[in-house]
Amino acid sequence: MPVRSSNARRCHTADQKQILMEPKTSPAARNTILVVDDEWQSVDSLSTILEHEDYIVHRATSGKEGLAILERERVDLVLLDVSMPVLDGFETLARIRVHKRTQDIPVIFLTGYMRGSLHMERGFNLGVNEYLVKPIETEELLVRVRSILRMSLAEKKVKQLQTDFFSMLVHDLRGPLSAVSTFTQMMLENSGMDAEERTEMLTITGNACEHMLGIVNDLLDISKLESDYVTLNCERKDINASIGSSMARMKPLAVAKAIRLQKAFAPDLPELMIDRQKIEQVMDNLIANAIKFTLNGGAVTVTTEFGQIPQNRLAPNGAMLPAIEVCVSDTGVGIAANDIPYLFDKYRQLKTKSISVAKGTGLGLAICKNIVEAHGGDIWVKSEDGKGSSFFFRLPLIPGESA
């Protein structure tokens, strides 16, 4: 199979066995790719291209040989010819998809056929990720390979996050459930327990139930917000008053760590159309996080001021609308730069060696993001590792009103 290319990037025939390409400017990730095709010339040509891009390549000239390699090697992507004797690409793919070890490996079909609907439907029903039609251009091959590998890596990260999350969830629920079960049984079996002992056990049991209820509420909140099932009960409200209520609730947490919880509110802010309860939920999360990640004796400051928000969040450089901007800043441990892009993702929990923190669902900031965006606002963070963090969100003014 000849591999077609343009300009300097050209893969020659097997007899020539050489490739003329520009030098790479940066090495590709060392992913492993299996090339399976009954034509050795095709295997050799494709493998040479991929090896030049710093991929590790395994070669096979039959479906049976390819499956044997998959049994013993870690492979990140399979390039699989459709038309092969004995085991064709469809049968080989079917066998790949039934084994736990290989079922999630992405597969690109190599085919000399045109992309007929029945042909493609059969492949996609079996779980193929992409088709490449022979003769294959070098640039198209590399673009498809990089794209599939990026998507596969992203899916693996999401699955790992979900696995970690559910492991944490089971761990966090098991402790409180064990406490509830143990103390309930003790109170049932010990009728002679004095009032003080009974009160202590009931207090512990109540705290355990409250902890579990918080976890369940987080799960319900994120589920409703992402499914658009939630209804905002918006009314004209004073944002400063709502934030003040949240700060009052959080004050005991700050006092326990000798943290100064202070405010700098802009006066005479216009009222906003907000769901007061949900905006206070955002503030509760942001202030609680700020306190959690601030060392004893530090400070957490909440500010409000006039601002502007893009009329279209998808085109942030366009027209701007008047808004109110809220900031929760702290003198805490800060956030590493590589963690910031993922901070509002589900199941993400900030990891720091500087401070010990209580476990949670990791959903708090994702919930904040959903609530703020449901109000037509946006939320972001500025932080530097070891130098504190500032979380911002903006809410648009009521249409027709101005700052």
PDB file of N, CA and C in Angstrom, residues 135-229:
ATOM      1  N   PRO A 135      -5.244   5.219  -0.455  1.00  0.00           N
ATOM      2  CA  PRO A 135      -3.910   5.481   0.120  1.00  0.00           C
ATOM      3  C   PRO A 135      -3.973   6.599   1.154  1.00  0.00           C
ATOM      4  N   ILE A 136      -3.220   6.425   2.225  1.00  0.00           N
ATOM      5  CA  ILE A 136      -3.324   7.312   3.393  1.00  0.00           C
ATOM      6  C   ILE A 136      -2.271   8.403   3.327  1.00  0.00           C
ATOM      7  N   GLU A 137      -2.706   9.643   3.414  1.00  0.00           N
ATOM      8  CA  GLU A 137      -1.760  10.752   3.448  1.00  0.00           C
ATOM      9  C   GLU A 137      -1.076  10.817   4.814  1.00  0.00           C
ATOM     10  N   THR A 138       0.194  11.107   4.801  1.00  0.00           N
ATOM     11  CA  THR A 138       0.980  11.149   6.031  1.00  0.00           C
ATOM     12  C   THR A 138       0.398  12.133   7.040  1.00  0.00           C
ATOM     13  N   GLU A 139       0.083  13.337   6.572  1.00  0.00           N
ATOM     14  CA  GLU A 139      -0.439  14.362   7.486  1.00  0.00           C
ATOM     15  C   GLU A 139      -1.756  13.925   8.111  1.00  0.00           C
ATOM     16  N   GLU A 140      -2.641  13.344   7.307  1.00  0.00           N
ATOM     17  CA  GLU A 140      -3.935  12.894   7.835  1.00  0.00           C
ATOM     18  C   GLU A 140      -3.735  11.789   8.863  1.00  0.00           C
ATOM     19  N   LEU A 141      -2.829  10.877   8.578  1.00  0.00           N
ATOM     20  CA  LEU A 141      -2.530   9.800   9.527  1.00  0.00           C
ATOM     21  C   LEU A 141      -2.106  10.365  10.870  1.00  0.00           C
ATOM     22  N   LEU A 142      -1.154  11.297  10.859  1.00  0.00           N
ATOM     23  CA  LEU A 142      -0.621  11.819  12.112  1.00  0.00           C
ATOM     24  C   LEU A 142      -1.656  12.642  12.867  1.00  0.00           C
ATOM     25  N   VAL A 143      -2.449  13.414  12.136  1.00  0.00           N
ATOM     26  CA  VAL A 143      -3.490  14.200  12.799  1.00  0.00           C
ATOM     27  C   VAL A 143      -4.507  13.294  13.477  1.00  0.00           C
ATOM     28  N   ARG A 144      -4.950  12.246  12.771  1.00  0.00           N
ATOM     29  CA  ARG A 144      -5.943  11.325  13.358  1.00  0.00           C
ATOM     30  C   ARG A 144      -5.355  10.584  14.558  1.00  0.00           C
ATOM     31  N   VAL A 145      -4.116  10.153  14.446  1.00  0.00           N
ATOM     32  CA  VAL A 145      -3.478   9.426  15.549  1.00  0.00           C
ATOM     33  C   VAL A 145      -3.374  10.312  16.780  1.00  0.00           C
ATOM     34  N   ARG A 146      -2.889  11.549  16.599  1.00  0.00           N
ATOM     35  CA  ARG A 146      -2.763  12.454  17.746  1.00  0.00           C
ATOM     36  C   ARG A 146      -4.116  12.746  18.370  1.00  0.00           C
ATOM     37  N   SER A 147      -5.122  12.970  17.527  1.00  0.00           N
ATOM     38  CA  SER A 147      -6.458  13.295  18.028  1.00  0.00           C
ATOM     39  C   SER A 147      -7.035  12.146  18.849  1.00  0.00           C
ATOM     40  N   ILE A 148      -6.941  10.924  18.317  1.00  0.00           N
ATOM     41  CA  ILE A 148      -7.482   9.754  19.029  1.00  0.00           C
ATOM     42  C   ILE A 148      -6.735   9.531  20.342  1.00  0.00           C
ATOM     43  N   LEU A 149      -5.422   9.690  20.331  1.00  0.00           N
ATOM     44  CA  LEU A 149      -4.649   9.485  21.556  1.00  0.00           C
ATOM     45  C   LEU A 149      -4.979  10.540  22.608  1.00  0.00           C
ATOM     46  N   ARG A 150      -5.205  11.792  22.165  1.00  0.00           N
ATOM     47  CA  ARG A 150      -5.599  12.832  23.126  1.00  0.00           C
ATOM     48  C   ARG A 150      -6.943  12.506  23.757  1.00  0.00           C
ATOM     49  N   MET A 151      -7.902  12.095  22.929  1.00  0.00           N
ATOM     50  CA  MET A 151      -9.226  11.752  23.462  1.00  0.00           C
ATOM     51  C   MET A 151      -9.154  10.554  24.395  1.00  0.00           C
ATOM     52  N   SER A 152      -8.335   9.572  24.025  1.00  0.00           N
ATOM     53  CA  SER A 152      -8.191   8.388  24.873  1.00  0.00           C
ATOM     54  C   SER A 152      -7.592   8.747  26.227  1.00  0.00           C
ATOM     55  N   LEU A 153      -6.577   9.626  26.216  1.00  0.00           N
ATOM     56  CA  LEU A 153      -5.952  10.052  27.474  1.00  0.00           C
ATOM     57  C   LEU A 153      -6.957  10.801  28.338  1.00  0.00           C
ATOM     58  N   ALA A 154      -7.760  11.682  27.715  1.00  0.00           N
ATOM     59  CA  ALA A 154      -8.766  12.433  28.469  1.00  0.00           C
ATOM     60  C   ALA A 154      -9.788  11.490  29.092  1.00  0.00           C
ATOM     61  N   GLU A 155     -10.219  10.479  28.341  1.00  0.00           N
ATOM     62  CA  GLU A 155     -11.183   9.508  28.873  1.00  0.00           C
ATOM     63  C   GLU A 155     -10.597   8.724  30.037  1.00  0.00           C
ATOM     64  N   LYS A 156      -9.312   8.365  29.930  1.00  0.00           N
ATOM     65  CA  LYS A 156      -8.659   7.634  31.020  1.00  0.00           C
ATOM     66  C   LYS A 156      -8.598   8.491  32.283  1.00  0.00           C
ATOM     67  N   LYS A 157      -8.313   9.782  32.095  1.00  0.00           N
ATOM     68  CA  LYS A 157      -8.235  10.675  33.251  1.00  0.00           C
ATOM     69  C   LYS A 157      -9.601  10.814  33.922  1.00  0.00           C
ATOM     70  N   VAL A 158     -10.656  10.934  33.109  1.00  0.00           N
ATOM     71  CA  VAL A 158     -12.008  11.048  33.669  1.00  0.00           C
ATOM     72  C   VAL A 158     -12.375   9.774  34.427  1.00  0.00           C
ATOM     73  N   LYS A 159     -12.066   8.627  33.847  1.00  0.00           N
ATOM     74  CA  LYS A 159     -12.374   7.355  34.513  1.00  0.00           C
ATOM     75  C   LYS A 159     -11.609   7.230  35.829  1.00  0.00           C
ATOM     76  N   GLN A 160     -10.341   7.667  35.824  1.00  0.00           N
ATOM     77  CA  GLN A 160      -9.549   7.590  37.049  1.00  0.00           C
ATOM     78  C   GLN A 160     -10.104   8.531  38.111  1.00  0.00           C
ATOM     79  N   LEU A 161     -10.524   9.730  37.688  1.00  0.00           N
ATOM     80  CA  LEU A 161     -11.138  10.667  38.623  1.00  0.00           C
ATOM     81  C   LEU A 161     -12.406  10.084  39.220  1.00  0.00           C
ATOM     82  N   GLN A 162     -13.229   9.459  38.374  1.00  0.00           N
ATOM     83  CA  GLN A 162     -14.461   8.860  38.864  1.00  0.00           C
ATOM     84  C   GLN A 162     -14.180   7.711  39.816  1.00  0.00           C
ATOM     85  N   THR A 163     -13.172   6.899  39.469  1.00  0.00           N
ATOM     86  CA  THR A 163     -12.805   5.792  40.356  1.00  0.00           C
ATOM     87  C   THR A 163     -12.330   6.313  41.703  1.00  0.00           C
ATOM     88  N   ASP A 164     -11.462   7.331  41.666  1.00  0.00           N
ATOM     89  CA  ASP A 164     -10.971   7.915  42.916  1.00  0.00           C
ATOM     90  C   ASP A 164     -12.109   8.527  43.718  1.00  0.00           C
ATOM     91  N   PHE A 165     -13.027   9.177  43.001  1.00  0.00           N
ATOM     92  CA  PHE A 165     -14.154   9.821  43.673  1.00  0.00           C
ATOM     93  C   PHE A 165     -15.028   8.797  44.391  1.00  0.00           C
ATOM     94  N   PHE A 166     -15.384   7.734  43.700  1.00  0.00           N
ATOM     95  CA  PHE A 166     -16.265   6.747  44.321  1.00  0.00           C
ATOM     96  C   PHE A 166     -15.554   5.981  45.442  1.00  0.00           C
ATOM     97  N   SER A 167     -14.240   5.793  45.309  1.00  0.00           N
ATOM     98  CA  SER A 167     -13.490   5.187  46.418  1.00  0.00           C
ATOM     99  C   SER A 167     -13.539   6.098  47.637  1.00  0.00           C
ATOM    100  N   MET A 168     -13.342   7.404  47.394  1.00  0.00           N
ATOM    101  CA  MET A 168     -13.420   8.374  48.485  1.00  0.00           C
ATOM    102  C   MET A 168     -14.820   8.416  49.078  1.00  0.00           C
ATOM    103  N   LEU A 169     -15.831   8.348  48.194  1.00  0.00           N
ATOM    104  CA  LEU A 169     -17.216   8.406  48.655  1.00  0.00           C
ATOM    105  C   LEU A 169     -17.536   7.229  49.578  1.00  0.00           C
ATOM    106  N   VAL A 170     -17.129   6.037  49.158  1.00  0.00           N
ATOM    107  CA  VAL A 170     -17.356   4.851  49.995  1.00  0.00           C
ATOM    108  C   VAL A 170     -16.635   4.991  51.321  1.00  0.00           C
ATOM    109  N   HIS A 171     -15.386   5.482  51.270  1.00  0.00           N
ATOM    110  CA  HIS A 171     -14.606   5.662  52.500  1.00  0.00           C
ATOM    111  C   HIS A 171     -15.269   6.676  53.418  1.00  0.00           C
ATOM    112  N   ASP A 172     -15.727   7.803  52.846  1.00  0.00           N
ATOM    113  CA  ASP A 172     -16.313   8.865  53.659  1.00  0.00           C
ATOM    114  C   ASP A 172     -17.672   8.488  54.233  1.00  0.00           C
ATOM    115  N   LEU A 173     -18.394   7.614  53.541  1.00  0.00           N
ATOM    116  CA  LEU A 173     -19.700   7.194  54.047  1.00  0.00           C
ATOM    117  C   LEU A 173     -19.578   6.044  55.046  1.00  0.00           C
ATOM    118  N   ARG A 174     -18.560   5.215  54.866  1.00  0.00           N
ATOM    119  CA  ARG A 174     -18.413   4.046  55.746  1.00  0.00           C
ATOM    120  C   ARG A 174     -18.177   4.461  57.192  1.00  0.00           C
ATOM    121  N   GLY A 175     -17.317   5.486  57.396  1.00  0.00           N
ATOM    122  CA  GLY A 175     -17.023   5.927  58.762  1.00  0.00           C
ATOM    123  C   GLY A 175     -18.254   6.406  59.515  1.00  0.00           C
ATOM    124  N   PRO A 176     -18.996   7.387  58.969  1.00  0.00           N
ATOM    125  CA  PRO A 176     -20.207   7.849  59.646  1.00  0.00           C
ATOM    126  C   PRO A 176     -21.254   6.754  59.819  1.00  0.00           C
ATOM    127  N   LEU A 177     -21.416   5.906  58.803  1.00  0.00           N
ATOM    128  CA  LEU A 177     -22.397   4.815  58.921  1.00  0.00           C
ATOM    129  C   LEU A 177     -22.009   3.848  60.041  1.00  0.00           C
ATOM    130  N   SER A 178     -20.711   3.563  60.152  1.00  0.00           N
ATOM    131  CA  SER A 178     -20.252   2.677  61.224  1.00  0.00           C
ATOM    132  C   SER A 178     -20.523   3.303  62.584  1.00  0.00           C
ATOM    133  N   ALA A 179     -20.300   4.630  62.694  1.00  0.00           N
ATOM    134  CA  ALA A 179     -20.554   5.316  63.963  1.00  0.00           C
ATOM    135  C   ALA A 179     -22.031   5.267  64.318  1.00  0.00           C
ATOM    136  N   VAL A 180     -22.902   5.547  63.339  1.00  0.00           N
ATOM    137  CA  VAL A 180     -24.345   5.513  63.576  1.00  0.00           C
ATOM    138  C   VAL A 180     -24.778   4.119  64.022  1.00  0.00           C
ATOM    139  N   SER A 181     -24.298   3.097  63.291  1.00  0.00           N
ATOM    140  CA  SER A 181     -24.668   1.717  63.617  1.00  0.00           C
ATOM    141  C   SER A 181     -24.173   1.309  65.007  1.00  0.00           C
ATOM    142  N   THR A 182     -22.907   1.636  65.307  1.00  0.00           N
ATOM    143  CA  THR A 182     -22.306   1.227  66.576  1.00  0.00           C
ATOM    144  C   THR A 182     -22.993   1.885  67.767  1.00  0.00           C
ATOM    145  N   PHE A 183     -23.162   3.213  67.715  1.00  0.00           N
ATOM    146  CA  PHE A 183     -23.727   3.915  68.863  1.00  0.00           C
ATOM    147  C   PHE A 183     -25.217   3.626  69.030  1.00  0.00           C
ATOM    148  N   THR A 184     -25.921   3.401  67.912  1.00  0.00           N
ATOM    149  CA  THR A 184     -27.331   3.032  68.023  1.00  0.00           C
ATOM    150  C   THR A 184     -27.459   1.687  68.722  1.00  0.00           C
ATOM    151  N   GLN A 185     -26.612   0.738  68.321  1.00  0.00           N
ATOM    152  CA  GLN A 185     -26.661  -0.589  68.930  1.00  0.00           C
ATOM    153  C   GLN A 185     -26.288  -0.528  70.412  1.00  0.00           C
ATOM    154  N   MET A 186     -25.307   0.296  70.759  1.00  0.00           N
ATOM    155  CA  MET A 186     -24.894   0.425  72.157  1.00  0.00           C
ATOM    156  C   MET A 186     -26.028   0.993  73.012  1.00  0.00           C
ATOM    157  N   MET A 187     -26.736   1.980  72.474  1.00  0.00           N
ATOM    158  CA  MET A 187     -27.835   2.572  73.237  1.00  0.00           C
ATOM    159  C   MET A 187     -28.999   1.597  73.389  1.00  0.00           C
ATOM    160  N   LEU A 188     -29.215   0.764  72.370  1.00  0.00           N
ATOM    161  CA  LEU A 188     -30.286  -0.225  72.457  1.00  0.00           C
ATOM    162  C   LEU A 188     -29.955  -1.322  73.475  1.00  0.00           C
ATOM    163  N   GLU A 189     -28.692  -1.704  73.532  1.00  0.00           N
ATOM    164  CA  GLU A 189     -28.300  -2.821  74.392  1.00  0.00           C
ATOM    165  C   GLU A 189     -28.016  -2.402  75.834  1.00  0.00           C
ATOM    166  N   ASN A 190     -27.727  -1.126  76.049  1.00  0.00           N
ATOM    167  CA  ASN A 190     -27.359  -0.663  77.396  1.00  0.00           C
ATOM    168  C   ASN A 190     -28.448   0.253  77.945  1.00  0.00           C
ATOM    169  N   SER A 191     -29.435  -0.343  78.540  1.00  0.00           N
ATOM    170  CA  SER A 191     -30.571   0.441  79.068  1.00  0.00           C
ATOM    171  C   SER A 191     -30.167   1.249  80.303  1.00  0.00           C
ATOM    172  N   GLY A 192     -29.042   0.870  80.947  1.00  0.00           N
ATOM    173  CA  GLY A 192     -28.622   1.581  82.143  1.00  0.00           C
ATOM    174  C   GLY A 192     -27.686   2.749  81.872  1.00  0.00           C
ATOM    175  N   MET A 193     -27.529   3.130  80.609  1.00  0.00           N
ATOM    176  CA  MET A 193     -26.625   4.230  80.256  1.00  0.00           C
ATOM    177  C   MET A 193     -27.134   5.535  80.843  1.00  0.00           C
ATOM    178  N   ASP A 194     -26.221   6.314  81.436  1.00  0.00           N
ATOM    179  CA  ASP A 194     -26.671   7.573  82.026  1.00  0.00           C
ATOM    180  C   ASP A 194     -26.917   8.624  80.938  1.00  0.00           C
ATOM    181  N   ALA A 195     -27.565   9.700  81.347  1.00  0.00           N
ATOM    182  CA  ALA A 195     -27.990  10.727  80.398  1.00  0.00           C
ATOM    183  C   ALA A 195     -26.816  11.368  79.674  1.00  0.00           C
ATOM    184  N   GLU A 196     -25.699  11.576  80.380  1.00  0.00           N
ATOM    185  CA  GLU A 196     -24.538  12.229  79.768  1.00  0.00           C
ATOM    186  C   GLU A 196     -23.941  11.370  78.663  1.00  0.00           C
ATOM    187  N   GLU A 197     -23.820  10.061  78.942  1.00  0.00           N
ATOM    188  CA  GLU A 197     -23.285   9.155  77.922  1.00  0.00           C
ATOM    189  C   GLU A 197     -24.212   9.079  76.714  1.00  0.00           C
ATOM    190  N   ARG A 198     -25.510   9.012  76.980  1.00  0.00           N
ATOM    191  CA  ARG A 198     -26.486   8.931  75.895  1.00  0.00           C
ATOM    192  C   ARG A 198     -26.450  10.215  75.049  1.00  0.00           C
ATOM    193  N   THR A 199     -26.340  11.354  75.695  1.00  0.00           N
ATOM    194  CA  THR A 199     -26.282  12.626  74.971  1.00  0.00           C
ATOM    195  C   THR A 199     -25.038  12.696  74.091  1.00  0.00           C
ATOM    196  N   GLU A 200     -23.906  12.217  74.616  1.00  0.00           N
ATOM    197  CA  GLU A 200     -22.670  12.232  73.835  1.00  0.00           C
ATOM    198  C   GLU A 200     -22.787  11.355  72.593  1.00  0.00           C
ATOM    199  N   MET A 201     -23.355  10.158  72.783  1.00  0.00           N
ATOM    200  CA  MET A 201     -23.505   9.246  71.640  1.00  0.00           C
ATOM    201  C   MET A 201     -24.493   9.791  70.622  1.00  0.00           C
ATOM    202  N   LEU A 202     -25.574  10.405  71.096  1.00  0.00           N
ATOM    203  CA  LEU A 202     -26.545  10.985  70.170  1.00  0.00           C
ATOM    204  C   LEU A 202     -25.931  12.148  69.400  1.00  0.00           C
ATOM    205  N   THR A 203     -25.084  12.915  70.063  1.00  0.00           N
ATOM    206  CA  THR A 203     -24.407  14.035  69.391  1.00  0.00           C
ATOM    207  C   THR A 203     -23.498  13.524  68.282  1.00  0.00           C
ATOM    208  N   ILE A 204     -22.713  12.485  68.584  1.00  0.00           N
ATOM    209  CA  ILE A 204     -21.822  11.898  67.572  1.00  0.00           C
ATOM    210  C   ILE A 204     -22.632  11.325  66.417  1.00  0.00           C
ATOM    211  N   THR A 205     -23.721  10.640  66.748  1.00  0.00           N
ATOM    212  CA  THR A 205     -24.582  10.065  65.723  1.00  0.00           C
ATOM    213  C   THR A 205     -25.177  11.155  64.843  1.00  0.00           C
ATOM    214  N   GLY A 206     -25.634  12.235  65.461  1.00  0.00           N
ATOM    215  CA  GLY A 206     -26.205  13.346  64.693  1.00  0.00           C
ATOM    216  C   GLY A 206     -25.186  13.988  63.773  1.00  0.00           C
ATOM    217  N   ASN A 207     -23.960  14.178  64.261  1.00  0.00           N
ATOM    218  CA  ASN A 207     -22.902  14.748  63.425  1.00  0.00           C
ATOM    219  C   ASN A 207     -22.579  13.847  62.241  1.00  0.00           C
ATOM    220  N   ALA A 208     -22.572  12.538  62.494  1.00  0.00           N
ATOM    221  CA  ALA A 208     -22.305  11.587  61.407  1.00  0.00           C
ATOM    222  C   ALA A 208     -23.396  11.658  60.347  1.00  0.00           C
ATOM    223  N   CYS A 209     -24.638  11.738  60.787  1.00  0.00           N
ATOM    224  CA  CYS A 209     -25.752  11.841  59.840  1.00  0.00           C
ATOM    225  C   CYS A 209     -25.673  13.141  59.037  1.00  0.00           C
ATOM    226  N   GLU A 210     -25.288  14.222  59.698  1.00  0.00           N
ATOM    227  CA  GLU A 210     -25.175  15.516  59.019  1.00  0.00           C
ATOM    228  C   GLU A 210     -24.073  15.468  57.960  1.00  0.00           C
ATOM    229  N   HIS A 211     -22.963  14.795  58.280  1.00  0.00           N
ATOM    230  CA  HIS A 211     -21.876  14.649  57.320  1.00  0.00           C
ATOM    231  C   HIS A 211     -22.343  13.880  56.092  1.00  0.00           C
ATOM    232  N   MET A 212     -23.044  12.781  56.304  1.00  0.00           N
ATOM    233  CA  MET A 212     -23.543  11.981  55.180  1.00  0.00           C
ATOM    234  C   MET A 212     -24.568  12.759  54.368  1.00  0.00           C
ATOM    235  N   LEU A 213     -25.418  13.530  55.034  1.00  0.00           N
ATOM    236  CA  LEU A 213     -26.414  14.331  54.339  1.00  0.00           C
ATOM    237  C   LEU A 213     -25.744  15.373  53.448  1.00  0.00           C
ATOM    238  N   GLY A 214     -24.641  15.962  53.920  1.00  0.00           N
ATOM    239  CA  GLY A 214     -23.899  16.926  53.108  1.00  0.00           C
ATOM    240  C   GLY A 214     -23.373  16.300  51.831  1.00  0.00           C
ATOM    241  N   ILE A 215     -22.848  15.074  51.931  1.00  0.00           N
ATOM    242  CA  ILE A 215     -22.348  14.368  50.747  1.00  0.00           C
ATOM    243  C   ILE A 215     -23.483  14.110  49.763  1.00  0.00           C
ATOM    244  N   VAL A 216     -24.614  13.605  50.272  1.00  0.00           N
ATOM    245  CA  VAL A 216     -25.760  13.312  49.411  1.00  0.00           C
ATOM    246  C   VAL A 216     -26.283  14.589  48.753  1.00  0.00           C
ATOM    247  N   ASN A 217     -26.342  15.674  49.501  1.00  0.00           N
ATOM    248  CA  ASN A 217     -26.831  16.940  48.942  1.00  0.00           C
ATOM    249  C   ASN A 217     -25.921  17.447  47.825  1.00  0.00           C
ATOM    250  N   ASP A 218     -24.602  17.292  47.997  1.00  0.00           N
ATOM    251  CA  ASP A 218     -23.678  17.680  46.933  1.00  0.00           C
ATOM    252  C   ASP A 218     -23.941  16.887  45.663  1.00  0.00           C
ATOM    253  N   LEU A 219     -24.140  15.584  45.811  1.00  0.00           N
ATOM    254  CA  LEU A 219     -24.402  14.731  44.654  1.00  0.00           C
ATOM    255  C   LEU A 219     -25.708  15.127  43.961  1.00  0.00           C
ATOM    256  N   LEU A 220     -26.733  15.402  44.744  1.00  0.00           N
ATOM    257  CA  LEU A 220     -28.010  15.816  44.176  1.00  0.00           C
ATOM    258  C   LEU A 220     -27.893  17.167  43.491  1.00  0.00           C
ATOM    259  N   ASP A 221     -27.167  18.091  44.113  1.00  0.00           N
ATOM    260  CA  ASP A 221     -27.014  19.432  43.541  1.00  0.00           C
ATOM    261  C   ASP A 221     -26.344  19.371  42.179  1.00  0.00           C
ATOM    262  N   ILE A 222     -25.219  18.666  42.093  1.00  0.00           N
ATOM    263  CA  ILE A 222     -24.490  18.639  40.822  1.00  0.00           C
ATOM    264  C   ILE A 222     -25.301  17.918  39.765  1.00  0.00           C
ATOM    265  N   SER A 223     -26.049  16.888  40.163  1.00  0.00           N
ATOM    266  CA  SER A 223     -26.882  16.159  39.213  1.00  0.00           C
ATOM    267  C   SER A 223     -27.983  17.055  38.647  1.00  0.00           C
ATOM    268  N   LYS A 224     -28.646  17.804  39.516  1.00  0.00           N
ATOM    269  CA  LYS A 224     -29.720  18.688  39.064  1.00  0.00           C
ATOM    270  C   LYS A 224     -29.181  19.818  38.198  1.00  0.00           C
ATOM    271  N   LEU A 225     -28.085  20.432  38.644  1.00  0.00           N
ATOM    272  CA  LEU A 225     -27.544  21.574  37.921  1.00  0.00           C
ATOM    273  C   LEU A 225     -27.083  21.192  36.522  1.00  0.00           C
ATOM    274  N   GLU A 226     -26.446  20.026  36.391  1.00  0.00           N
ATOM    275  CA  GLU A 226     -25.932  19.622  35.087  1.00  0.00           C
ATOM    276  C   GLU A 226     -27.022  19.070  34.187  1.00  0.00           C
ATOM    277  N   SER A 227     -28.125  18.652  34.754  1.00  0.00           N
ATOM    278  CA  SER A 227     -29.232  18.133  33.954  1.00  0.00           C
ATOM    279  C   SER A 227     -30.264  19.206  33.640  1.00  0.00           C
ATOM    280  N   ASP A 228     -30.019  20.436  34.091  1.00  0.00           N
ATOM    281  CA  ASP A 228     -30.948  21.552  33.888  1.00  0.00           C
ATOM    282  C   ASP A 228     -32.314  21.289  34.510  1.00  0.00           C
ATOM    283  N   TYR A 229     -32.344  20.448  35.556  1.00  0.00           N
ATOM    284  CA  TYR A 229     -33.608  20.194  36.243  1.00  0.00           C
ATOM    285  C   TYR A 229     -33.876  21.242  37.324  1.00  0.00           C
TER     286      TYR A 229
END
